[in-house]
Amino acid sequence: MQSEEGAMAMLCMWKNQPSRSRLLLQRTKEYKLKHKFQKDEVNMLKDGEHSIRLTLSFLHCSALSVFAHRFYRLGFNSYFFFFYSEALKTRSKMGKEKVHINIVVIGHVDSGKSTTTGHLIYKLGGIDKRVIERFEKEAAEMNKRSFKYAWVLDKLKAERERGITIDIALWKFETTKYYCTVIDAPGHRDFIKNMITGTSQADCAVLIIDSTTGGFEAGISKDGQTREHALLAFTLGVKQMICCCNKMDATTPKYSKARYDEIVKEVSSYLKKVGYNPDKIPFVPISGFEGDNMIERSTNLDWYKGPTLLEALDQIQEPKRPTDKPLRLPLQDVYKIGGIGTVPVGRVETGVLKPGTVVTFGPTGLTTEVKSVEMHHEALSEALPGDNVGFNVKNVAVKDLKRGYVASDSKNDPAKGTESFTSQVIIMNHPGQIGNGYAPVLDCHTSHIAVKFAELLTKIDRRSGKELEKEPKFLKNGDAGMVKMIPTKPMVVETFSEYPPLGRFAVRDMRQTVAVGVIKNVDKKEPSGAKVTKAAAKKGAK
């Protein structure tokens, strides 16, 4: 893509409207002169490699980016969707070369999560060099040069929170074997909610441990986040882990093997209780700030013979994507696109979506045929788990579909609404007591619905699952229990064992995550008066 004018013209030729092409070209030039585009925005268009970082395509967006919104205001209506997805073509091609894996970075406060993650993104990521140079200059001006890796992360956080085009795709870095996406940023205020309901399930957790005197002890203490995050990661199905013994440059003495051995012994013991096999977990001594054992082997740690952090990431077992399970695709958004029709978008969690598939949307039971499936404006013969896609459905109005609905194969365990469900819940950040009748918001896949805690069935040991008390009067911070829940509105959930992404959830109250859980059993209800489109009926009759 040579320029934004060329891109717009190309889109219009795709529509086979040469006169409109010339008009848009002229209006784009006029707009540039009037508003003086920022250099970065134009450069991102000129350079396909950088344009992959613009992630708010119509295939997976919660808001229009600043850039797309400017074109939208010019009256280009649906054209901006295609323009934006053209800019992302490079990304989809890039994605075919290596396997994508999703990383979640966890650990106690001040353990060095931001510095370590920032270092990886800084050294291995695809951040535009100009952006890095700008951040470095700002860090120097504010006398924060020594924090440059964390500074990069902080600046990216700030830009993401301002809602501009950087978004989460910049949290990427590349190893020899994988494209790694950090699915949540350390320090994000909704860290746990996003860890559970994020667009991707984490394939591996990177546990950052503060190796300094006092720092390690605080993290591994009863109230420390080292324990809490490790337990959460295992509970939520993140079965692979890498442990980083960080701040080895600040141990006493520096780069102490004795301190490393002490930490490995204690953390291994705890991880074994949680459910992990410590023998399969690499413990990498690092300095996220100095760079020891991050990318290259450090002479300061020549007593250590294991992998560097980069090598440990390459040793992650390639995740098996659940293509053999029935289709489940929670809807992120629904669009009406001129000349095309209704286009639901979302991420395939399990199964395969193909053109011609007759899909049923839970919880309403609406059934129709899929006309086409696209990713980044490229037609797909099939969409697999992990793919963020848009798909055109026949004879369905936009108002008939909503965020949180789930697309499924009408002939293979179609998704249904939920009467009630039983969950194993861990209370983790609630100031009081939770009893029968409590009705917070439940975040499960793309659905956000108030759910009533109808009945506290048992109080259990949060690690072993052993029953401690029948029908407890309440659950408080740190407790775990089995709870019967009833949604206040139509909702689709599944058991964690069958469909993990639709079977884990966060409980939100008072603007924070107060509990997490996994669904053990679901009482489903049959839809009444479900609409079946003519296309679906015709297809079913064949």
Coordinates of C-alpha atoms in Angstrom, one line a residue:
M1 CA 0.0 0.0 0.0
Q2 CA 1.8 3.1 -1.2
S3 CA -0.5 5.8 0.2
E4 CA -3.8 6.5 1.8
E5 CA -5.0 8.0 -1.5
G6 CA -4.1 4.9 -3.4
A7 CA -5.8 2.7 -0.8
M8 CA -9.0 4.7 -1.1
A9 CA -8.9 4.6 -4.8
M10 CA -8.3 0.9 -4.8
L11 CA -11.4 0.4 -2.6
C12 CA -13.6 2.3 -5.0
M13 CA -12.3 0.3 -8.0
W14 CA -13.3 -2.8 -6.0
K15 CA -16.8 -1.3 -6.0
N16 CA -16.4 -0.6 -9.7
Q17 CA -17.3 3.1 -9.4
P18 CA -14.5 5.1 -11.1
S19 CA -16.3 8.4 -10.7
R20 CA -16.6 7.9 -6.9
S21 CA -13.0 6.9 -6.9
R22 CA -11.9 10.2 -8.3
L23 CA -14.2 12.1 -5.9
L24 CA -12.9 10.3 -2.8
L25 CA -9.3 10.8 -3.9
Q26 CA -9.9 14.5 -4.2
R27 CA -11.8 14.7 -0.9
T28 CA -9.0 12.7 0.8
K29 CA -6.4 15.3 -0.5
E30 CA -8.6 18.2 0.7
Y31 CA -9.0 16.6 4.1
K32 CA -5.2 16.1 4.5
L33 CA -4.6 19.8 3.6
K34 CA -7.3 20.9 6.0
H35 CA -6.4 18.8 9.0
K36 CA -2.7 18.0 8.4
F37 CA -2.6 14.3 9.3
Q38 CA -0.1 13.4 11.9
K39 CA 3.0 11.9 10.5
D40 CA 2.6 8.6 12.3
E41 CA -0.9 8.0 10.9
V42 CA 0.3 8.5 7.3
N43 CA 3.4 6.5 7.9
M44 CA 1.4 3.6 9.2
L45 CA -0.6 3.6 6.0
K46 CA 2.5 3.9 3.8
D47 CA 4.2 1.0 5.5
G48 CA 2.2 -2.3 5.4
E49 CA 4.4 -3.8 8.1
H50 CA 3.3 -1.1 10.6
S51 CA -0.2 -1.0 9.4
I52 CA -0.8 -4.5 10.9
R53 CA -0.7 -2.7 14.2
L54 CA -4.0 -1.0 13.5
T55 CA -6.2 -3.6 15.0
L56 CA -9.7 -2.0 15.2
S57 CA -10.9 -3.6 12.0
F58 CA -14.6 -4.2 11.6
L59 CA -13.8 -7.8 12.3
H60 CA -13.1 -7.2 16.0
C61 CA -13.6 -3.7 17.3
S62 CA -15.3 -2.1 20.2
A63 CA -14.8 1.4 19.0
L64 CA -13.8 3.2 15.9
S65 CA -10.1 4.2 15.9
V66 CA -9.3 7.9 15.5
F67 CA -8.1 7.3 12.0
A68 CA -11.0 5.3 10.7
H69 CA -13.4 7.7 12.4
R70 CA -12.0 10.6 10.4
F71 CA -12.8 8.9 7.2
Y72 CA -16.2 7.8 8.5
R73 CA -17.1 11.4 9.2
L74 CA -16.4 12.2 5.5
G75 CA -19.3 10.2 4.6
F76 CA -17.5 7.1 3.3
N77 CA -20.0 4.9 5.3
S78 CA -19.1 1.2 4.7
Y79 CA -16.0 1.9 2.7
F80 CA -13.9 2.5 5.8
F81 CA -14.5 -1.1 6.9
F82 CA -12.9 -2.4 3.7
F83 CA -10.2 0.2 3.8
Y84 CA -9.3 -0.8 7.3
S85 CA -9.3 -4.5 6.6
E86 CA -7.1 -3.9 3.6
A87 CA -4.6 -2.3 5.9
L88 CA -4.7 -5.5 8.0
K89 CA -4.0 -7.9 5.1
T90 CA -0.3 -8.0 6.0
R91 CA -1.2 -9.2 9.4
S92 CA -3.2 -12.1 8.2
K93 CA -0.4 -13.2 5.9
M94 CA 2.1 -12.7 8.6
G95 CA -0.1 -15.0 10.9
K96 CA 0.2 -17.9 8.5
E97 CA 4.0 -18.2 8.8
K98 CA 4.2 -18.9 12.5
V99 CA 1.9 -20.3 15.1
H100 CA 0.3 -17.6 17.4
I101 CA 0.4 -18.3 21.1
N102 CA -1.1 -16.2 23.9
I103 CA 0.9 -15.3 27.0
V104 CA -0.4 -13.9 30.3
V105 CA 2.2 -12.3 32.6
I106 CA 1.5 -12.7 36.3
G107 CA 3.1 -12.1 39.7
H108 CA 3.2 -10.0 42.8
V109 CA 3.1 -6.2 42.6
D110 CA 6.6 -4.7 41.9
S111 CA 8.0 -8.0 40.9
G112 CA 9.1 -6.5 37.6
K113 CA 6.3 -7.6 35.3
S114 CA 6.2 -4.3 33.4
T115 CA 9.9 -4.1 33.0
T116 CA 10.2 -7.7 31.8
T117 CA 7.3 -7.5 29.4
G118 CA 8.4 -4.1 28.2
H119 CA 11.9 -5.5 27.5
L120 CA 10.5 -8.4 25.4
I121 CA 8.3 -6.0 23.4
Y122 CA 11.1 -3.5 23.1
K123 CA 13.7 -6.1 21.8
L124 CA 11.5 -8.6 20.0
G125 CA 8.3 -6.7 19.2
G126 CA 7.2 -5.0 16.0
I127 CA 6.8 -1.5 17.5
D128 CA 7.5 1.2 15.0
K129 CA 11.1 2.4 15.6
R130 CA 9.8 6.0 15.5
V131 CA 7.4 5.3 18.4
I132 CA 10.2 3.8 20.5
E133 CA 12.5 6.8 19.8
R134 CA 9.8 9.1 20.8
F135 CA 9.2 7.3 24.1
E136 CA 13.0 7.2 24.8
K137 CA 13.2 10.9 24.2
E138 CA 10.3 11.6 26.6
A139 CA 11.8 9.2 29.2
A140 CA 15.1 11.1 29.0
E141 CA 13.4 14.5 29.3
M142 CA 11.7 13.3 32.5
N143 CA 14.9 11.7 33.9
K144 CA 13.4 8.3 33.6
R145 CA 15.9 6.8 31.2
S146 CA 16.7 4.0 33.7
F147 CA 13.1 2.8 33.5
K148 CA 13.0 2.8 29.7
Y149 CA 11.5 -0.7 29.3
A150 CA 8.7 -0.1 31.9
W151 CA 8.3 3.4 30.4
V152 CA 7.6 1.8 27.0
L153 CA 4.9 -0.3 28.6
D154 CA 3.5 2.6 30.6
K155 CA 3.3 4.8 27.4
L156 CA 1.6 2.0 25.5
K157 CA -0.9 1.6 28.4
A158 CA -1.7 5.3 28.4
E159 CA -2.2 5.4 24.7
R160 CA -4.4 2.3 24.8
E161 CA -6.5 3.7 27.6
R162 CA -7.0 6.9 25.5
G163 CA -8.6 4.7 23.0
I164 CA -6.4 5.4 20.0
T165 CA -5.3 3.0 17.3
I166 CA -2.5 1.2 19.2
D167 CA -4.8 -1.1 21.1
I168 CA -3.8 -4.5 22.3
A169 CA -2.1 -5.8 19.2
L170 CA 1.1 -3.9 20.0
W171 CA 1.5 -6.2 23.0
K172 CA 3.2 -8.6 20.6
F173 CA 6.7 -10.0 20.2
E174 CA 8.2 -12.6 18.0
T175 CA 10.4 -15.6 18.9
T176 CA 12.0 -18.1 16.5
K177 CA 9.0 -20.3 16.6
Y178 CA 6.0 -18.2 17.6
Y179 CA 4.2 -15.0 17.4
C180 CA 3.5 -14.2 21.0
T181 CA 0.6 -11.9 22.1
V182 CA 0.5 -10.7 25.7
I183 CA -3.2 -11.0 26.2
D184 CA -3.2 -8.6 29.2
A185 CA -0.9 -5.9 30.3
P186 CA 0.6 -6.2 33.8
G187 CA -0.9 -3.6 36.1
H188 CA -4.1 -3.2 34.2
R189 CA -6.9 -2.4 36.7
D190 CA -9.1 -5.1 35.3
F191 CA -6.3 -7.6 34.9
I192 CA -8.2 -10.6 36.3
K193 CA -11.4 -9.9 34.4
N194 CA -9.4 -9.7 31.2
M195 CA -7.4 -12.8 32.0
I196 CA -10.7 -14.7 32.1
T197 CA -12.9 -13.0 29.5
G198 CA -10.2 -11.8 27.1
T199 CA -10.4 -12.5 23.4
S200 CA -8.0 -15.4 23.8
Q201 CA -7.4 -18.1 26.4
A202 CA -3.7 -17.9 27.6
D203 CA -1.6 -20.8 26.3
C204 CA 1.1 -20.1 28.9
A205 CA 1.6 -18.1 32.1
V206 CA 4.9 -16.3 32.7
L207 CA 5.2 -16.0 36.5
I208 CA 7.5 -13.1 37.5
I209 CA 9.1 -13.6 40.9
D210 CA 11.0 -10.9 42.8
S211 CA 14.3 -12.5 43.9
T212 CA 15.4 -9.7 46.2
T213 CA 15.5 -10.0 50.0
G214 CA 12.0 -9.2 51.3
G215 CA 10.5 -9.0 47.8
F216 CA 10.3 -12.8 47.3
E217 CA 9.0 -13.3 50.8
A218 CA 6.2 -10.7 50.3
G219 CA 5.1 -12.3 47.1
I220 CA 5.0 -15.8 48.4
S221 CA 3.3 -14.9 51.7
K222 CA -0.2 -16.0 52.4
D223 CA -1.6 -12.7 51.1
G224 CA 0.9 -12.4 48.2
Q225 CA -0.1 -12.2 44.6
T226 CA 2.4 -14.8 43.6
R227 CA 0.2 -17.5 45.2
E228 CA -3.0 -15.9 44.1
H229 CA -2.1 -15.5 40.4
A230 CA -0.6 -19.0 40.1
L231 CA -3.8 -20.5 41.6
L232 CA -6.0 -18.4 39.3
A233 CA -3.9 -19.4 36.2
F234 CA -4.3 -23.1 37.0
T235 CA -8.0 -22.8 37.9
L236 CA -8.7 -21.1 34.6
G237 CA -7.0 -23.8 32.6
V238 CA -3.6 -22.3 31.8
K239 CA -1.6 -25.5 32.0
Q240 CA 1.8 -24.3 30.9
M241 CA 4.0 -22.0 32.9
I242 CA 7.4 -20.4 32.8
C243 CA 8.8 -19.0 36.1
C244 CA 11.3 -16.1 36.0
C245 CA 13.4 -15.4 39.0
N246 CA 13.7 -11.7 38.3
K247 CA 16.0 -9.0 39.8
M248 CA 19.0 -11.3 40.0
D249 CA 21.2 -8.2 39.6
A250 CA 19.8 -7.0 43.0
T251 CA 20.2 -10.2 45.1
T252 CA 22.8 -10.4 48.0
P253 CA 25.3 -11.2 46.6
K254 CA 24.5 -10.2 43.0
Y255 CA 23.4 -13.1 40.8
S256 CA 23.3 -15.5 43.8
K257 CA 22.9 -19.2 42.9
A258 CA 22.0 -19.9 46.6
R259 CA 19.1 -17.4 46.4
Y260 CA 17.9 -18.9 43.1
D261 CA 18.0 -22.5 44.5
E262 CA 16.0 -21.3 47.6
I263 CA 13.3 -19.7 45.5
V264 CA 13.0 -22.7 43.1
K265 CA 12.6 -25.0 46.0
E266 CA 9.8 -23.0 47.7
V267 CA 7.9 -22.0 44.6
S268 CA 8.1 -25.6 43.2
S269 CA 6.5 -26.8 46.4
Y270 CA 3.6 -24.4 46.2
L271 CA 3.0 -24.9 42.4
K272 CA 2.8 -28.7 43.1
K273 CA 0.0 -28.1 45.6
V274 CA -1.8 -25.9 43.1
G275 CA -1.8 -28.7 40.5
Y276 CA 1.2 -27.9 38.3
N277 CA 4.1 -30.4 37.7
P278 CA 7.2 -28.3 38.7
D279 CA 9.5 -30.7 36.8
K280 CA 8.0 -29.4 33.6
I281 CA 8.3 -25.7 34.5
P282 CA 11.5 -23.9 33.6
F283 CA 12.8 -21.6 36.3
V284 CA 14.9 -18.9 34.5
P285 CA 17.1 -16.5 36.5
I286 CA 16.8 -13.1 34.8
S287 CA 17.1 -9.4 35.1
G288 CA 14.3 -7.8 33.3
F289 CA 16.1 -4.4 33.5
E290 CA 19.7 -5.4 32.8
G291 CA 18.6 -8.0 30.2
D292 CA 20.4 -11.0 31.8
N293 CA 19.1 -14.3 30.3
M294 CA 16.2 -12.5 28.6
I295 CA 17.3 -12.8 25.0
E296 CA 20.9 -14.0 25.3
R297 CA 22.7 -16.1 27.8
S298 CA 24.4 -14.0 30.6
T299 CA 27.9 -14.5 31.8
N300 CA 26.8 -13.2 35.2
L301 CA 24.7 -16.3 35.5
D302 CA 27.2 -18.9 34.0
W303 CA 26.3 -21.3 36.8
Y304 CA 22.8 -21.7 35.2
K305 CA 22.6 -24.2 32.4
G306 CA 18.9 -24.0 31.5
P307 CA 17.2 -22.0 28.7
T308 CA 17.0 -18.2 28.5
L309 CA 13.5 -16.7 28.7
L310 CA 13.4 -16.5 24.9
E311 CA 14.4 -20.1 24.6
A312 CA 11.8 -21.1 27.2
L313 CA 9.1 -19.4 25.2
D314 CA 10.1 -21.4 22.1
Q315 CA 9.9 -24.6 24.2
I316 CA 6.2 -24.0 24.9
Q317 CA 4.1 -26.9 23.5
E318 CA 2.1 -25.8 20.5
P319 CA -1.5 -25.5 21.7
K320 CA -4.0 -27.9 20.2
R321 CA -6.9 -25.8 18.9
P322 CA -10.3 -27.5 19.5
T323 CA -11.4 -28.0 15.9
D324 CA -13.0 -31.4 16.7
K325 CA -15.5 -29.9 19.1
P326 CA -18.9 -28.5 18.0
L327 CA -18.9 -24.9 16.8
R328 CA -19.1 -22.1 19.4
L329 CA -18.6 -18.5 18.3
P330 CA -19.6 -15.8 20.8
L331 CA -20.6 -12.6 19.0
Q332 CA -18.5 -9.5 19.7
D333 CA -20.6 -7.1 17.5
V334 CA -23.1 -7.1 14.7
Y335 CA -22.9 -4.8 11.7
K336 CA -25.2 -3.9 8.8
I337 CA -22.9 -3.3 5.8
G338 CA -24.3 -1.6 2.7
G339 CA -24.6 -4.0 -0.3
I340 CA -23.7 -7.0 1.9
G341 CA -26.3 -7.2 4.7
T342 CA -26.0 -8.4 8.3
V343 CA -22.5 -9.3 9.4
P344 CA -22.0 -10.7 12.9
V345 CA -18.3 -10.7 14.1
G346 CA -16.5 -12.6 16.7
R347 CA -13.8 -15.2 17.5
V348 CA -14.2 -18.9 16.8
E349 CA -13.6 -20.6 20.2
T350 CA -14.3 -24.2 19.2
G351 CA -15.2 -26.1 16.0
V352 CA -15.1 -24.8 12.4
L353 CA -17.3 -22.2 10.6
K354 CA -17.7 -22.6 6.8
P355 CA -19.8 -20.9 4.2
G356 CA -23.0 -22.8 3.8
T357 CA -23.2 -23.9 7.4
V358 CA -26.7 -23.6 8.9
V359 CA -26.0 -21.8 12.3
T360 CA -28.2 -21.5 15.3
F361 CA -27.7 -18.5 17.6
G362 CA -28.2 -19.1 21.3
P363 CA -30.1 -18.2 23.4
T364 CA -32.9 -17.3 21.0
G365 CA -32.6 -20.3 18.7
L366 CA -32.6 -18.1 15.5
T367 CA -31.4 -20.4 12.7
T368 CA -30.0 -19.2 9.3
E369 CA -27.4 -20.1 6.7
V370 CA -23.9 -18.6 6.5
K371 CA -23.4 -17.0 3.1
S372 CA -19.7 -16.1 3.4
V373 CA -16.9 -16.0 6.0
E374 CA -14.2 -13.3 5.9
M375 CA -11.1 -12.4 7.9
H376 CA -9.3 -9.1 7.1
H377 CA -11.4 -8.8 3.9
E378 CA -10.2 -12.2 2.6
A379 CA -12.8 -14.8 1.9
L380 CA -12.2 -18.0 4.0
S381 CA -13.3 -21.5 3.0
E382 CA -13.2 -22.3 6.8
A383 CA -12.6 -20.4 10.0
L384 CA -10.8 -22.2 12.8
P385 CA -10.5 -21.7 16.6
G386 CA -8.6 -18.4 17.3
D387 CA -9.8 -16.7 14.0
N388 CA -11.5 -13.4 14.4
V389 CA -14.0 -13.4 11.6
G390 CA -17.0 -11.6 10.1
F391 CA -19.7 -13.8 8.5
N392 CA -22.7 -12.8 6.3
V393 CA -26.0 -14.3 7.3
K394 CA -29.1 -14.5 5.2
N395 CA -32.5 -12.9 6.0
V396 CA -31.5 -11.8 9.5
A397 CA -32.0 -8.2 10.8
V398 CA -29.3 -6.6 12.9
K399 CA -31.7 -6.2 15.8
D400 CA -32.2 -10.0 15.9
L401 CA -28.6 -10.5 17.0
K402 CA -26.7 -9.1 20.0
R403 CA -23.3 -9.1 21.6
G404 CA -23.0 -12.2 23.8
Y405 CA -25.2 -14.4 21.5
V406 CA -23.4 -17.6 20.5
A407 CA -23.3 -19.0 16.9
S408 CA -23.3 -22.8 16.7
D409 CA -23.9 -25.6 14.2
S410 CA -27.7 -26.3 14.1
K411 CA -27.0 -30.0 13.5
N412 CA -24.2 -30.5 16.1
D413 CA -25.1 -29.7 19.7
P414 CA -26.6 -26.2 19.0
A415 CA -26.1 -23.5 21.7
K416 CA -29.1 -23.0 24.0
G417 CA -30.2 -20.6 26.7
T418 CA -29.5 -21.3 30.3
E419 CA -32.1 -21.9 33.0
S420 CA -29.5 -22.2 35.8
F421 CA -25.9 -23.4 36.3
T422 CA -23.7 -24.7 39.1
S423 CA -20.2 -23.2 39.4
Q424 CA -17.1 -23.5 41.5
V425 CA -16.4 -20.0 42.7
I426 CA -13.4 -18.4 44.4
I427 CA -14.2 -15.1 46.3
M428 CA -11.1 -12.9 46.0
N429 CA -11.8 -9.2 46.4
H430 CA -15.1 -8.7 48.2
P431 CA -15.1 -6.5 51.3
G432 CA -18.1 -8.2 52.9
Q433 CA -20.0 -11.5 52.8
I434 CA -21.8 -13.1 49.9
G435 CA -25.0 -14.9 50.6
N436 CA -28.1 -16.3 48.8
G437 CA -29.7 -13.6 46.6
Y438 CA -26.5 -11.8 45.7
A439 CA -26.9 -10.5 42.1
P440 CA -23.6 -9.1 40.6
V441 CA -22.6 -8.9 36.9
L442 CA -21.1 -12.0 35.4
D443 CA -18.5 -11.6 32.6
C444 CA -18.5 -14.8 30.6
H445 CA -17.0 -14.9 27.0
T446 CA -18.5 -11.7 25.4
S447 CA -21.6 -11.7 27.6
H448 CA -22.1 -9.3 30.5
I449 CA -25.3 -10.1 32.4
A450 CA -26.5 -9.9 36.0
V451 CA -26.7 -13.3 37.6
K452 CA -28.3 -14.3 40.9
F453 CA -26.5 -16.4 43.4
A454 CA -29.6 -18.5 44.0
E455 CA -28.2 -21.1 46.4
L456 CA -24.8 -21.6 48.2
L457 CA -24.5 -25.4 48.0
T458 CA -21.2 -26.1 49.7
K459 CA -18.1 -24.4 50.9
I460 CA -15.0 -26.2 49.6
D461 CA -11.2 -26.3 50.0
R462 CA -10.0 -24.0 47.1
R463 CA -7.1 -26.2 46.2
S464 CA -8.3 -29.8 46.7
G465 CA -12.0 -29.2 46.0
K466 CA -12.8 -31.2 49.2
E467 CA -16.2 -30.3 50.8
L468 CA -15.8 -28.3 54.1
E469 CA -19.4 -27.3 54.9
K470 CA -22.9 -27.9 53.4
E471 CA -25.2 -25.0 52.7
P472 CA -23.0 -22.3 54.2
K473 CA -24.8 -19.1 55.2
F474 CA -22.2 -17.0 53.4
L475 CA -18.9 -16.9 51.5
K476 CA -16.2 -14.3 52.2
N477 CA -12.9 -13.2 50.8
G478 CA -10.6 -16.2 50.2
D479 CA -13.4 -18.8 50.4
A480 CA -14.4 -21.2 47.6
G481 CA -17.8 -22.8 47.1
M482 CA -20.2 -24.5 44.8
V483 CA -23.0 -22.1 43.9
K484 CA -26.3 -22.5 41.9
M485 CA -26.7 -19.4 39.7
I486 CA -29.6 -18.1 37.7
P487 CA -29.2 -15.5 34.9
T488 CA -31.5 -12.5 35.1
K489 CA -31.6 -12.3 31.2
P490 CA -31.3 -14.9 28.4
M491 CA -27.7 -16.1 28.4
V492 CA -25.5 -18.9 26.9
V493 CA -22.9 -20.6 29.1
E494 CA -21.4 -24.1 28.8
T495 CA -19.5 -26.4 31.2
F496 CA -15.8 -25.6 31.5
S497 CA -14.9 -29.3 30.7
E498 CA -16.8 -29.2 27.3
Y499 CA -16.2 -25.6 26.2
P500 CA -13.5 -23.9 28.4
P501 CA -13.9 -20.3 26.9
L502 CA -17.6 -20.4 27.6
G503 CA -17.2 -22.0 31.0
R504 CA -15.1 -19.6 32.9
F505 CA -16.2 -16.3 34.3
A506 CA -15.4 -13.2 36.4
V507 CA -17.9 -11.7 38.9
R508 CA -18.0 -7.9 39.0
D509 CA -19.3 -5.7 41.7
M510 CA -18.5 -2.2 42.8
R511 CA -16.5 -1.7 39.6
Q512 CA -14.0 -4.5 40.4
T513 CA -13.6 -8.2 40.0
V514 CA -14.8 -9.8 43.3
A515 CA -14.8 -13.5 42.3
V516 CA -13.9 -15.9 39.5
G517 CA -15.3 -19.3 38.7
V518 CA -15.7 -22.2 36.4
I519 CA -19.0 -23.8 35.4
K520 CA -19.5 -27.4 36.4
N521 CA -23.1 -28.1 35.3
V522 CA -25.7 -26.3 33.1
D523 CA -29.4 -26.7 33.1
K524 CA -30.4 -25.6 29.6
K525 CA -33.7 -24.5 28.3
E526 CA -35.3 -25.1 24.8
P527 CA -36.0 -21.9 22.9
S528 CA -39.7 -21.2 22.2
G529 CA -40.9 -19.8 18.9
A530 CA -37.4 -19.7 17.4
K531 CA -37.2 -18.2 13.9
V532 CA -35.8 -20.4 11.1
T533 CA -35.1 -18.4 7.9
K534 CA -36.1 -19.6 4.5
A535 CA -32.5 -20.2 3.5
A536 CA -32.0 -22.4 6.6
A537 CA -35.3 -24.3 6.0
K538 CA -34.3 -24.9 2.3
K539 CA -30.9 -26.1 3.3
G540 CA -32.3 -28.4 5.9
A541 CA -34.8 -29.9 3.5
K542 CA -32.0 -31.0 1.1

